mmCIF file with all atom_site columns, C-alpha atoms in Angstrom:
data_model
loop_
_atom_site.group_PDB
_atom_site.id
_atom_site.type_symbol
_atom_site.label_atom_id
_atom_site.label_alt_id
_atom_site.label_comp_id
_atom_site.label_asym_id
_atom_site.label_entity_id
_atom_site.label_seq_id
_atom_site.pdbx_PDB_ins_code
_atom_site.Cartn_x
_atom_site.Cartn_y
_atom_site.Cartn_z
_atom_site.occupancy
_atom_site.B_iso_or_equiv
_atom_site.pdbx_formal_charge
_atom_site.auth_seq_id
_atom_site.auth_comp_id
_atom_site.auth_asym_id
_atom_site.auth_atom_id
_atom_site.pdbx_PDB_model_num
ATOM 1   C CA . MET A 1 1   ? -21.897 17.995 -4.459  1.00 78.00 ? 17  MET A CA 1
ATOM 2   C CA . ARG A 1 2   ? -24.377 15.846 -6.358  1.00 88.00 ? 18  ARG A CA 1
ATOM 3   C CA . ILE A 1 3   ? -25.408 16.826 -9.882  1.00 93.00 ? 19  ILE A CA 1
ATOM 4   C CA . LEU A 1 4   ? -28.111 15.614 -12.260 1.00 95.00 ? 20  LEU A CA 1
ATOM 5   C CA . LEU A 1 5   ? -26.979 16.055 -15.874 1.00 96.00 ? 21  LEU A CA 1
ATOM 6   C CA . VAL A 1 6   ? -29.711 15.833 -18.517 1.00 96.00 ? 22  VAL A CA 1
ATOM 7   C CA . GLU A 1 7   ? -28.178 15.610 -21.983 1.00 95.00 ? 23  GLU A CA 1
ATOM 8   C CA . ASP A 1 8   ? -29.217 13.377 -24.913 1.00 92.00 ? 24  ASP A CA 1
ATOM 9   C CA . ASP A 1 9   ? -25.910 13.569 -26.793 1.00 91.00 ? 25  ASP A CA 1
ATOM 10  C CA . GLU A 1 10  ? -24.180 10.472 -25.407 1.00 93.00 ? 26  GLU A CA 1
ATOM 11  C CA . TRP A 1 11  ? -20.624 11.624 -26.162 1.00 94.00 ? 27  TRP A CA 1
ATOM 12  C CA . LEU A 1 12  ? -21.189 15.082 -24.683 1.00 93.00 ? 28  LEU A CA 1
ATOM 13  C CA . ALA A 1 13  ? -22.924 13.644 -21.612 1.00 94.00 ? 29  ALA A CA 1
ATOM 14  C CA . GLU A 1 14  ? -20.041 11.245 -20.947 1.00 95.00 ? 30  GLU A CA 1
ATOM 15  C CA . SER A 1 15  ? -17.304 13.847 -21.415 1.00 95.00 ? 31  SER A CA 1
ATOM 16  C CA . THR A 1 16  ? -19.140 16.433 -19.320 1.00 95.00 ? 32  THR A CA 1
ATOM 17  C CA . ALA A 1 17  ? -19.850 13.960 -16.515 1.00 95.00 ? 33  ALA A CA 1
ATOM 18  C CA . ARG A 1 18  ? -16.209 12.851 -16.548 1.00 94.00 ? 34  ARG A CA 1
ATOM 19  C CA . ALA A 1 19  ? -15.017 16.448 -16.167 1.00 94.00 ? 35  ALA A CA 1
ATOM 20  C CA . LEU A 1 20  ? -17.411 17.122 -13.292 1.00 93.00 ? 36  LEU A CA 1
ATOM 21  C CA . ARG A 1 21  ? -16.344 13.953 -11.512 1.00 93.00 ? 37  ARG A CA 1
ATOM 22  C CA . THR A 1 22  ? -12.706 15.105 -11.548 1.00 91.00 ? 38  THR A CA 1
ATOM 23  C CA . GLN A 1 23  ? -13.847 17.671 -8.955  1.00 87.00 ? 39  GLN A CA 1
ATOM 24  C CA . GLY A 1 24  ? -14.962 14.886 -6.627  1.00 85.00 ? 40  GLY A CA 1
ATOM 25  C CA . TRP A 1 25  ? -18.628 15.505 -7.486  1.00 88.00 ? 41  TRP A CA 1
ATOM 26  C CA . GLU A 1 26  ? -21.189 12.762 -7.989  1.00 89.00 ? 42  GLU A CA 1
ATOM 27  C CA . VAL A 1 27  ? -22.982 12.933 -11.341 1.00 93.00 ? 43  VAL A CA 1
ATOM 28  C CA . ASP A 1 28  ? -26.120 11.093 -12.443 1.00 93.00 ? 44  ASP A CA 1
ATOM 29  C CA . CYS A 1 29  ? -27.069 11.256 -16.130 1.00 95.00 ? 45  CYS A CA 1
ATOM 30  C CA . SER A 1 30  ? -30.375 11.141 -17.972 1.00 94.00 ? 46  SER A CA 1
ATOM 31  C CA . ALA A 1 31  ? -30.979 11.360 -21.729 1.00 95.00 ? 47  ALA A CA 1
ATOM 32  C CA . ARG A 1 32  ? -34.599 12.458 -21.352 1.00 94.00 ? 48  ARG A CA 1
ATOM 33  C CA . GLY A 1 33  ? -36.527 15.061 -19.408 1.00 94.00 ? 49  GLY A CA 1
ATOM 34  C CA . GLU A 1 34  ? -39.569 13.000 -18.432 1.00 95.00 ? 50  GLU A CA 1
ATOM 35  C CA . PRO A 1 35  ? -38.073 11.335 -15.305 1.00 93.00 ? 51  PRO A CA 1
ATOM 36  C CA . VAL A 1 36  ? -36.291 14.447 -14.021 1.00 94.00 ? 52  VAL A CA 1
ATOM 37  C CA . ALA A 1 37  ? -39.003 15.920 -11.766 1.00 92.00 ? 53  ALA A CA 1
ATOM 38  C CA . LEU A 1 38  ? -39.493 12.598 -9.976  1.00 90.00 ? 54  LEU A CA 1
ATOM 39  C CA . SER A 1 39  ? -35.736 12.072 -9.588  1.00 89.00 ? 55  SER A CA 1
ATOM 40  C CA . ILE A 1 40  ? -35.316 15.501 -8.002  1.00 88.00 ? 56  ILE A CA 1
ATOM 41  C CA . ALA A 1 41  ? -38.260 14.909 -5.660  1.00 82.00 ? 57  ALA A CA 1
ATOM 42  C CA . GLN A 1 42  ? -36.717 11.643 -4.465  1.00 78.00 ? 58  GLN A CA 1
ATOM 43  C CA . ASP A 1 43  ? -32.966 12.357 -4.424  1.00 78.00 ? 59  ASP A CA 1
ATOM 44  C CA . PRO A 1 44  ? -30.853 15.090 -2.762  1.00 74.00 ? 60  PRO A CA 1
ATOM 45  C CA . TYR A 1 45  ? -29.310 16.902 -5.754  1.00 85.00 ? 61  TYR A CA 1
ATOM 46  C CA . ASP A 1 46  ? -27.395 20.166 -5.446  1.00 86.00 ? 62  ASP A CA 1
ATOM 47  C CA . LEU A 1 47  ? -27.544 21.201 -9.126  1.00 92.00 ? 63  LEU A CA 1
ATOM 48  C CA . LEU A 1 48  ? -29.439 20.397 -12.326 1.00 95.00 ? 64  LEU A CA 1
ATOM 49  C CA . ILE A 1 49  ? -27.550 20.804 -15.619 1.00 96.00 ? 65  ILE A CA 1
ATOM 50  C CA . LEU A 1 50  ? -30.188 20.711 -18.321 1.00 94.00 ? 66  LEU A CA 1
ATOM 51  C CA . ASP A 1 51  ? -29.994 20.607 -22.105 1.00 92.00 ? 67  ASP A CA 1
ATOM 52  C CA . ILE A 1 52  ? -32.844 22.423 -23.848 1.00 90.00 ? 68  ILE A CA 1
ATOM 53  C CA . GLY A 1 53  ? -33.014 20.416 -27.080 1.00 88.00 ? 69  GLY A CA 1
ATOM 54  C CA . LEU A 1 54  ? -34.025 17.041 -25.648 1.00 90.00 ? 70  LEU A CA 1
ATOM 55  C CA . ALA A 1 55  ? -35.980 14.291 -27.356 1.00 88.00 ? 71  ALA A CA 1
ATOM 56  C CA . GLY A 1 56  ? -39.481 14.093 -25.923 1.00 90.00 ? 72  GLY A CA 1
ATOM 57  C CA . ILE A 1 57  ? -40.232 17.031 -23.638 1.00 93.00 ? 73  ILE A CA 1
ATOM 58  C CA . ASP A 1 58  ? -37.642 19.791 -24.012 1.00 92.00 ? 74  ASP A CA 1
ATOM 59  C CA . GLY A 1 59  ? -35.611 21.462 -21.294 1.00 91.00 ? 75  GLY A CA 1
ATOM 60  C CA . PHE A 1 60  ? -38.124 24.283 -20.825 1.00 91.00 ? 76  PHE A CA 1
ATOM 61  C CA . GLU A 1 61  ? -40.970 21.869 -20.105 1.00 93.00 ? 77  GLU A CA 1
ATOM 62  C CA . THR A 1 62  ? -38.702 19.730 -17.936 1.00 94.00 ? 78  THR A CA 1
ATOM 63  C CA . LEU A 1 63  ? -37.852 22.738 -15.786 1.00 92.00 ? 79  LEU A CA 1
ATOM 64  C CA . ARG A 1 64  ? -41.487 23.856 -15.640 1.00 91.00 ? 80  ARG A CA 1
ATOM 65  C CA . ARG A 1 65  ? -42.373 20.486 -14.080 1.00 91.00 ? 81  ARG A CA 1
ATOM 66  C CA . VAL A 1 66  ? -39.473 20.719 -11.638 1.00 90.00 ? 82  VAL A CA 1
ATOM 67  C CA . ARG A 1 67  ? -40.499 24.206 -10.477 1.00 87.00 ? 83  ARG A CA 1
ATOM 68  C CA . ALA A 1 68  ? -44.190 23.227 -10.326 1.00 87.00 ? 84  ALA A CA 1
ATOM 69  C CA . GLN A 1 69  ? -43.427 20.806 -7.497  1.00 82.00 ? 85  GLN A CA 1
ATOM 70  C CA . GLY A 1 70  ? -41.735 23.573 -5.499  1.00 77.00 ? 86  GLY A CA 1
ATOM 71  C CA . SER A 1 71  ? -38.085 22.727 -6.109  1.00 80.00 ? 87  SER A CA 1
ATOM 72  C CA . GLN A 1 72  ? -35.646 25.646 -5.801  1.00 80.00 ? 88  GLN A CA 1
ATOM 73  C CA . LEU A 1 73  ? -32.737 23.568 -7.109  1.00 86.00 ? 89  LEU A CA 1
ATOM 74  C CA . PRO A 1 74  ? -30.281 25.738 -9.081  1.00 89.00 ? 90  PRO A CA 1
ATOM 75  C CA . VAL A 1 75  ? -30.434 25.026 -12.827 1.00 92.00 ? 91  VAL A CA 1
ATOM 76  C CA . LEU A 1 76  ? -27.799 25.580 -15.499 1.00 93.00 ? 92  LEU A CA 1
ATOM 77  C CA . PHE A 1 77  ? -29.050 25.352 -19.090 1.00 91.00 ? 93  PHE A CA 1
ATOM 78  C CA . LEU A 1 78  ? -26.806 23.836 -21.759 1.00 88.00 ? 94  LEU A CA 1
ATOM 79  C CA . THR A 1 79  ? -27.892 24.497 -25.324 1.00 82.00 ? 95  THR A CA 1
ATOM 80  C CA . ALA A 1 80  ? -26.825 25.070 -28.901 1.00 80.00 ? 96  ALA A CA 1
ATOM 81  C CA . ARG A 1 81  ? -29.356 27.924 -29.096 1.00 69.00 ? 97  ARG A CA 1
ATOM 82  C CA . ASP A 1 82  ? -27.563 31.247 -28.753 1.00 67.00 ? 98  ASP A CA 1
ATOM 83  C CA . ALA A 1 83  ? -30.385 33.629 -29.742 1.00 62.00 ? 99  ALA A CA 1
ATOM 84  C CA . ILE A 1 84  ? -31.174 36.318 -27.164 1.00 69.00 ? 100 ILE A CA 1
ATOM 85  C CA . GLU A 1 85  ? -34.834 35.225 -27.135 1.00 72.00 ? 101 GLU A CA 1
ATOM 86  C CA . ASP A 1 86  ? -33.860 31.693 -26.097 1.00 70.00 ? 102 ASP A CA 1
ATOM 87  C CA . ARG A 1 87  ? -31.584 32.960 -23.344 1.00 69.00 ? 103 ARG A CA 1
ATOM 88  C CA . VAL A 1 88  ? -34.320 35.204 -21.985 1.00 73.00 ? 104 VAL A CA 1
ATOM 89  C CA . ARG A 1 89  ? -36.878 32.398 -22.122 1.00 73.00 ? 105 ARG A CA 1
ATOM 90  C CA . GLY A 1 90  ? -34.504 30.059 -20.309 1.00 71.00 ? 106 GLY A CA 1
ATOM 91  C CA . LEU A 1 91  ? -33.903 32.483 -17.465 1.00 74.00 ? 107 LEU A CA 1
ATOM 92  C CA . GLU A 1 92  ? -37.541 33.555 -17.208 1.00 73.00 ? 108 GLU A CA 1
ATOM 93  C CA . SER A 1 93  ? -38.670 29.919 -17.081 1.00 75.00 ? 109 SER A CA 1
ATOM 94  C CA . GLY A 1 94  ? -36.735 29.439 -13.852 1.00 80.00 ? 110 GLY A CA 1
ATOM 95  C CA . GLY A 1 95  ? -33.193 28.761 -15.019 1.00 85.00 ? 111 GLY A CA 1
ATOM 96  C CA . ASP A 1 96  ? -30.306 30.310 -13.080 1.00 85.00 ? 112 ASP A CA 1
ATOM 97  C CA . ASP A 1 97  ? -27.595 30.361 -15.734 1.00 86.00 ? 113 ASP A CA 1
ATOM 98  C CA . TYR A 1 98  ? -27.090 29.633 -19.429 1.00 85.00 ? 114 TYR A CA 1
ATOM 99  C CA . LEU A 1 99  ? -24.122 28.145 -21.281 1.00 87.00 ? 115 LEU A CA 1
ATOM 100 C CA . VAL A 1 100 ? -24.027 27.896 -25.079 1.00 87.00 ? 116 VAL A CA 1
ATOM 101 C CA . LYS A 1 101 ? -22.475 24.905 -26.851 1.00 87.00 ? 117 LYS A CA 1
ATOM 102 C CA . PRO A 1 102 ? -19.645 24.414 -27.561 1.00 86.00 ? 118 PRO A CA 1
ATOM 103 C CA . PHE A 1 103 ? -18.418 25.429 -24.125 1.00 89.00 ? 119 PHE A CA 1
ATOM 104 C CA . SER A 1 104 ? -15.265 25.186 -22.050 1.00 91.00 ? 120 SER A CA 1
ATOM 105 C CA . LEU A 1 105 ? -15.420 22.446 -19.422 1.00 93.00 ? 121 LEU A CA 1
ATOM 106 C CA . ASN A 1 106 ? -13.462 24.692 -17.074 1.00 92.00 ? 122 ASN A CA 1
ATOM 107 C CA . GLU A 1 107 ? -16.119 27.375 -17.447 1.00 92.00 ? 123 GLU A CA 1
ATOM 108 C CA . LEU A 1 108 ? -18.855 24.825 -16.817 1.00 92.00 ? 124 LEU A CA 1
ATOM 109 C CA . ILE A 1 109 ? -17.144 23.704 -13.601 1.00 93.00 ? 125 ILE A CA 1
ATOM 110 C CA . ALA A 1 110 ? -16.711 27.296 -12.436 1.00 90.00 ? 126 ALA A CA 1
ATOM 111 C CA . ARG A 1 111 ? -20.351 28.158 -13.158 1.00 89.00 ? 127 ARG A CA 1
ATOM 112 C CA . ALA A 1 112 ? -21.577 24.996 -11.427 1.00 91.00 ? 128 ALA A CA 1
ATOM 113 C CA . ARG A 1 113 ? -19.557 25.798 -8.321  1.00 86.00 ? 129 ARG A CA 1
ATOM 114 C CA . ALA A 1 114 ? -20.802 29.411 -8.274  1.00 84.00 ? 130 ALA A CA 1
ATOM 115 C CA . LEU A 1 115 ? -24.453 28.405 -8.667  1.00 84.00 ? 131 LEU A CA 1
ATOM 116 C CA . VAL A 1 116 ? -24.333 25.962 -5.783  1.00 81.00 ? 132 VAL A CA 1
ATOM 117 C CA . ARG A 1 117 ? -22.461 28.452 -3.596  1.00 73.00 ? 133 ARG A CA 1
ATOM 118 C CA . ARG A 1 118 ? -25.088 31.140 -4.242  1.00 72.00 ? 134 ARG A CA 1
ATOM 119 C CA . SER A 1 119 ? -27.904 28.675 -3.627  1.00 68.00 ? 135 SER A CA 1
ATOM 120 C CA . ARG A 1 120 ? -26.482 27.667 -0.259  1.00 61.00 ? 136 ARG A CA 1
ATOM 121 C CA . THR A 1 121 ? -26.040 31.320 0.691   1.00 56.00 ? 137 THR A CA 1
ATOM 122 C CA . ARG A 1 122 ? -29.703 32.003 -0.102  1.00 53.00 ? 138 ARG A CA 1
ATOM 123 C CA . LEU A 1 123 ? -30.719 29.100 2.072   1.00 51.00 ? 139 LEU A CA 1
ATOM 124 C CA . GLY A 1 124 ? -28.778 30.613 4.960   1.00 59.00 ? 140 GLY A CA 1
ATOM 125 C CA . ASN A 1 125 ? -25.712 29.605 6.926   1.00 67.00 ? 141 ASN A CA 1
ATOM 126 C CA . GLY A 1 126 ? -27.428 27.337 9.428   1.00 76.00 ? 142 GLY A CA 1
ATOM 127 C CA . LEU A 1 127 ? -29.179 23.987 9.680   1.00 81.00 ? 143 LEU A CA 1
ATOM 128 C CA . GLN A 1 128 ? -31.422 22.911 12.533  1.00 82.00 ? 144 GLN A CA 1
ATOM 129 C CA . LEU A 1 129 ? -33.501 19.920 13.585  1.00 83.00 ? 145 LEU A CA 1
ATOM 130 C CA . GLY A 1 130 ? -34.931 19.785 17.075  1.00 82.00 ? 146 GLY A CA 1
ATOM 131 C CA . THR A 1 131 ? -32.346 21.235 19.445  1.00 85.00 ? 147 THR A CA 1
ATOM 132 C CA . LEU A 1 132 ? -29.444 20.395 17.132  1.00 89.00 ? 148 LEU A CA 1
ATOM 133 C CA . ARG A 1 133 ? -28.005 23.410 15.264  1.00 87.00 ? 149 ARG A CA 1
ATOM 134 C CA . MET A 1 134 ? -25.130 23.662 12.803  1.00 88.00 ? 150 MET A CA 1
ATOM 135 C CA . ASP A 1 135 ? -23.568 27.041 11.998  1.00 87.00 ? 151 ASP A CA 1
ATOM 136 C CA . LEU A 1 136 ? -22.126 26.377 8.546   1.00 79.00 ? 152 LEU A CA 1
ATOM 137 C CA . GLU A 1 137 ? -20.138 29.591 8.361   1.00 75.00 ? 153 GLU A CA 1
ATOM 138 C CA . ALA A 1 138 ? -18.438 29.186 11.749  1.00 81.00 ? 154 ALA A CA 1
ATOM 139 C CA . ARG A 1 139 ? -18.325 25.371 11.390  1.00 85.00 ? 155 ARG A CA 1
ATOM 140 C CA . ARG A 1 140 ? -19.735 24.898 14.873  1.00 90.00 ? 156 ARG A CA 1
ATOM 141 C CA . ALA A 1 141 ? -22.502 22.616 16.105  1.00 92.00 ? 157 ALA A CA 1
ATOM 142 C CA . PHE A 1 142 ? -24.694 22.902 19.197  1.00 91.00 ? 158 PHE A CA 1
ATOM 143 C CA . ILE A 1 143 ? -27.267 20.960 21.152  1.00 90.00 ? 159 ILE A CA 1
ATOM 144 C CA . GLY A 1 144 ? -29.291 23.752 22.641  1.00 85.00 ? 160 GLY A CA 1
ATOM 145 C CA . ASP A 1 145 ? -26.618 26.190 23.800  1.00 84.00 ? 161 ASP A CA 1
ATOM 146 C CA . ALA A 1 146 ? -24.028 23.497 24.482  1.00 90.00 ? 162 ALA A CA 1
ATOM 147 C CA . PRO A 1 147 ? -21.245 23.043 21.876  1.00 93.00 ? 163 PRO A CA 1
ATOM 148 C CA . LEU A 1 148 ? -21.160 19.646 20.173  1.00 94.00 ? 164 LEU A CA 1
ATOM 149 C CA . ALA A 1 149 ? -17.683 18.266 19.473  1.00 94.00 ? 165 ALA A CA 1
ATOM 150 C CA . LEU A 1 150 ? -17.383 16.736 16.001  1.00 93.00 ? 166 LEU A CA 1
ATOM 151 C CA . SER A 1 151 ? -14.456 15.465 13.985  1.00 90.00 ? 167 SER A CA 1
ATOM 152 C CA . ALA A 1 152 ? -14.031 16.849 10.473  1.00 84.00 ? 168 ALA A CA 1
ATOM 153 C CA . ARG A 1 153 ? -15.523 13.676 9.034   1.00 84.00 ? 169 ARG A CA 1
ATOM 154 C CA . GLU A 1 154 ? -18.462 13.696 11.449  1.00 89.00 ? 170 GLU A CA 1
ATOM 155 C CA . TRP A 1 155 ? -19.117 17.355 10.587  1.00 88.00 ? 171 TRP A CA 1
ATOM 156 C CA . GLU A 1 156 ? -19.371 16.643 6.858   1.00 85.00 ? 172 GLU A CA 1
ATOM 157 C CA . VAL A 1 157 ? -21.590 13.601 7.286   1.00 89.00 ? 173 VAL A CA 1
ATOM 158 C CA . LEU A 1 158 ? -23.898 15.203 9.853   1.00 91.00 ? 174 LEU A CA 1
ATOM 159 C CA . GLY A 1 159 ? -24.289 18.320 7.708   1.00 87.00 ? 175 GLY A CA 1
ATOM 160 C CA . PHE A 1 160 ? -25.172 16.177 4.693   1.00 84.00 ? 176 PHE A CA 1
ATOM 161 C CA . LEU A 1 161 ? -27.780 14.256 6.696   1.00 88.00 ? 177 LEU A CA 1
ATOM 162 C CA . LEU A 1 162 ? -29.196 17.345 8.412   1.00 86.00 ? 178 LEU A CA 1
ATOM 163 C CA . ALA A 1 163 ? -29.685 19.139 5.089   1.00 81.00 ? 179 ALA A CA 1
ATOM 164 C CA . ARG A 1 164 ? -31.749 16.115 4.014   1.00 79.00 ? 180 ARG A CA 1
ATOM 165 C CA . ALA A 1 165 ? -33.551 15.455 7.294   1.00 80.00 ? 181 ALA A CA 1
ATOM 166 C CA . ASP A 1 166 ? -36.571 13.132 7.022   1.00 77.00 ? 182 ASP A CA 1
ATOM 167 C CA . LYS A 1 167 ? -35.286 11.787 3.708   1.00 79.00 ? 183 LYS A CA 1
ATOM 168 C CA . VAL A 1 168 ? -33.489 8.492  3.154   1.00 81.00 ? 184 VAL A CA 1
ATOM 169 C CA . VAL A 1 169 ? -29.846 9.014  2.166   1.00 82.00 ? 185 VAL A CA 1
ATOM 170 C CA . ALA A 1 170 ? -28.140 6.121  0.372   1.00 80.00 ? 186 ALA A CA 1
ATOM 171 C CA . LYS A 1 171 ? -24.825 4.922  1.784   1.00 80.00 ? 187 LYS A CA 1
ATOM 172 C CA . ASP A 1 172 ? -22.890 5.645  -1.421  1.00 76.00 ? 188 ASP A CA 1
ATOM 173 C CA . HIS A 1 173 ? -24.267 9.208  -1.492  1.00 74.00 ? 189 HIS A CA 1
ATOM 174 C CA . LEU A 1 174 ? -23.230 9.657  2.115   1.00 76.00 ? 190 LEU A CA 1
ATOM 175 C CA . ALA A 1 175 ? -19.672 8.601  1.292   1.00 72.00 ? 191 ALA A CA 1
ATOM 176 C CA . GLN A 1 176 ? -19.511 11.517 -1.136  1.00 63.00 ? 192 GLN A CA 1
ATOM 177 C CA . ALA A 1 177 ? -20.276 13.925 1.715   1.00 60.00 ? 193 ALA A CA 1
ATOM 178 C CA . SER A 1 178 ? -16.865 13.631 3.310   1.00 58.00 ? 194 SER A CA 1
ATOM 179 C CA . THR A 1 179 ? -14.044 15.195 1.325   1.00 52.00 ? 195 THR A CA 1
ATOM 180 C CA . GLY A 1 180 ? -11.568 13.239 3.412   1.00 50.00 ? 196 GLY A CA 1
ATOM 181 C CA . TRP A 1 181 ? -12.767 9.867  2.178   1.00 51.00 ? 197 TRP A CA 1
ATOM 182 C CA . GLU A 1 182 ? -11.402 8.174  -0.889  1.00 48.00 ? 198 GLU A CA 1
ATOM 183 C CA . GLN A 1 183 ? -13.804 6.779  -3.438  1.00 52.00 ? 199 GLN A CA 1
ATOM 184 C CA . GLY A 1 184 ? -13.189 3.264  -2.199  1.00 53.00 ? 200 GLY A CA 1
ATOM 185 C CA . VAL A 1 185 ? -14.288 3.944  1.390   1.00 62.00 ? 201 VAL A CA 1
ATOM 186 C CA . SER A 1 186 ? -15.387 0.786  3.192   1.00 69.00 ? 202 SER A CA 1
ATOM 187 C CA . ASP A 1 187 ? -18.893 0.187  4.462   1.00 74.00 ? 203 ASP A CA 1
ATOM 188 C CA . ASN A 1 188 ? -17.398 -0.345 7.900   1.00 81.00 ? 204 ASN A CA 1
ATOM 189 C CA . ALA A 1 189 ? -15.886 3.175  7.935   1.00 82.00 ? 205 ALA A CA 1
ATOM 190 C CA . ILE A 1 190 ? -19.282 4.680  7.184   1.00 86.00 ? 206 ILE A CA 1
ATOM 191 C CA . GLU A 1 191 ? -20.974 2.567  9.846   1.00 89.00 ? 207 GLU A CA 1
ATOM 192 C CA . VAL A 1 192 ? -18.397 3.571  12.471  1.00 91.00 ? 208 VAL A CA 1
ATOM 193 C CA . CYS A 1 193 ? -18.986 7.257  11.701  1.00 91.00 ? 209 CYS A CA 1
ATOM 194 C CA . ILE A 1 194 ? -22.773 6.783  11.854  1.00 93.00 ? 210 ILE A CA 1
ATOM 195 C CA . SER A 1 195 ? -22.472 4.956  15.184  1.00 94.00 ? 211 SER A CA 1
ATOM 196 C CA . ARG A 1 196 ? -20.454 7.797  16.705  1.00 94.00 ? 212 ARG A CA 1
ATOM 197 C CA . LEU A 1 197 ? -22.860 10.428 15.408  1.00 95.00 ? 213 LEU A CA 1
ATOM 198 C CA . ARG A 1 198 ? -25.834 8.476  16.693  1.00 94.00 ? 214 ARG A CA 1
ATOM 199 C CA . ALA A 1 199 ? -24.446 8.552  20.226  1.00 94.00 ? 215 ALA A CA 1
ATOM 200 C CA . LYS A 1 200 ? -23.691 12.279 20.017  1.00 94.00 ? 216 LYS A CA 1
ATOM 201 C CA . ILE A 1 201 ? -27.062 13.478 18.702  1.00 92.00 ? 217 ILE A CA 1
ATOM 202 C CA . GLU A 1 202 ? -29.370 11.357 20.866  1.00 89.00 ? 218 GLU A CA 1
ATOM 203 C CA . PRO A 1 203 ? -29.370 14.066 23.590  1.00 86.00 ? 219 PRO A CA 1
ATOM 204 C CA . ALA A 1 204 ? -30.828 16.442 20.961  1.00 85.00 ? 220 ALA A CA 1
ATOM 205 C CA . GLY A 1 205 ? -33.918 14.247 20.713  1.00 86.00 ? 221 GLY A CA 1
ATOM 206 C CA . LEU A 1 206 ? -32.933 12.941 17.282  1.00 90.00 ? 222 LEU A CA 1
ATOM 207 C CA . ARG A 1 207 ? -32.814 9.473  15.830  1.00 90.00 ? 223 ARG A CA 1
ATOM 208 C CA . LEU A 1 208 ? -30.454 8.273  13.095  1.00 93.00 ? 224 LEU A CA 1
ATOM 209 C CA . ARG A 1 209 ? -31.991 5.146  11.636  1.00 91.00 ? 225 ARG A CA 1
ATOM 210 C CA . THR A 1 210 ? -30.333 2.504  9.453   1.00 91.00 ? 226 THR A CA 1
ATOM 211 C CA . LEU A 1 211 ? -32.696 1.225  6.773   1.00 88.00 ? 227 LEU A CA 1
ATOM 212 C CA . ARG A 1 212 ? -31.157 -1.959 5.426   1.00 85.00 ? 228 ARG A CA 1
ATOM 213 C CA . GLY A 1 213 ? -30.671 -1.909 1.682   1.00 83.00 ? 229 GLY A CA 1
ATOM 214 C CA . LEU A 1 214 ? -31.731 1.749  1.488   1.00 82.00 ? 230 LEU A CA 1
ATOM 215 C CA . GLY A 1 215 ? -29.479 3.944  3.622   1.00 86.00 ? 231 GLY A CA 1
ATOM 216 C CA . TYR A 1 216 ? -29.885 6.261  6.611   1.00 90.00 ? 232 TYR A CA 1
ATOM 217 C CA . LEU A 1 217 ? -32.663 8.498  7.884   1.00 89.00 ? 233 LEU A CA 1
ATOM 218 C CA . LEU A 1 218 ? -32.181 11.407 10.299  1.00 90.00 ? 234 LEU A CA 1
ATOM 219 C CA . GLU A 1 219 ? -35.385 12.415 12.097  1.00 88.00 ? 235 GLU A CA 1
ATOM 220 C CA . GLU A 1 220 ? -36.746 13.696 15.374  1.00 84.00 ? 236 GLU A CA 1
ATOM 221 C CA . ALA A 1 221 ? -37.410 10.910 17.863  1.00 79.00 ? 237 ALA A CA 1
ATOM 222 C CA . LEU A 1 222 ? -41.026 10.248 18.709  1.00 66.00 ? 238 LEU A CA 1
ATOM 223 C CA . PRO A 1 223 ? -42.088 11.346 22.224  1.00 56.00 ? 239 PRO A CA 1
#
């Protein structure tokens, strides 16, 4: 899971990010709301944790810009404001949940996990590109009607790429996709996995490109 945390209190941002990373999640931090919409448009985040009382544009305006570009990313507000009116405004502006400071880090982790789980359920239990299908609930993959054999590692990486089809995925983000990899996974291990996947999905009319210095791109092959 990849999270964007927007919090202008440096100590709180660091401690919160540290707690989230103990779950094996990747966390990017921003102290301001202005760059958030562009970051979400460019990068494959699973959750936005957003403080309301930011310097510059506040959390409400930040979220308005995110939603205006069509993003359905789940959003958890963090704020010192505990008035009912602020909670209602946060939810009506497109937020999915609301946590008042000071908060328990364990509760934050639980809420983050629940939000992402609900978001993935809303999106459905399948992914498809061309004739390649992945049934996320049954953990089975197919090319047309034919089953596609994948190792556990290949399953995680292919699912990560397929959910972000036609977008460039950085190599370090891809390493986070496999729960079986340690943080210090070698570039060679990633490249071996990509090479094996490339051979397996070519019959589905797909292409898995390596963009040097950028990452990988999964797309349908041109006729």
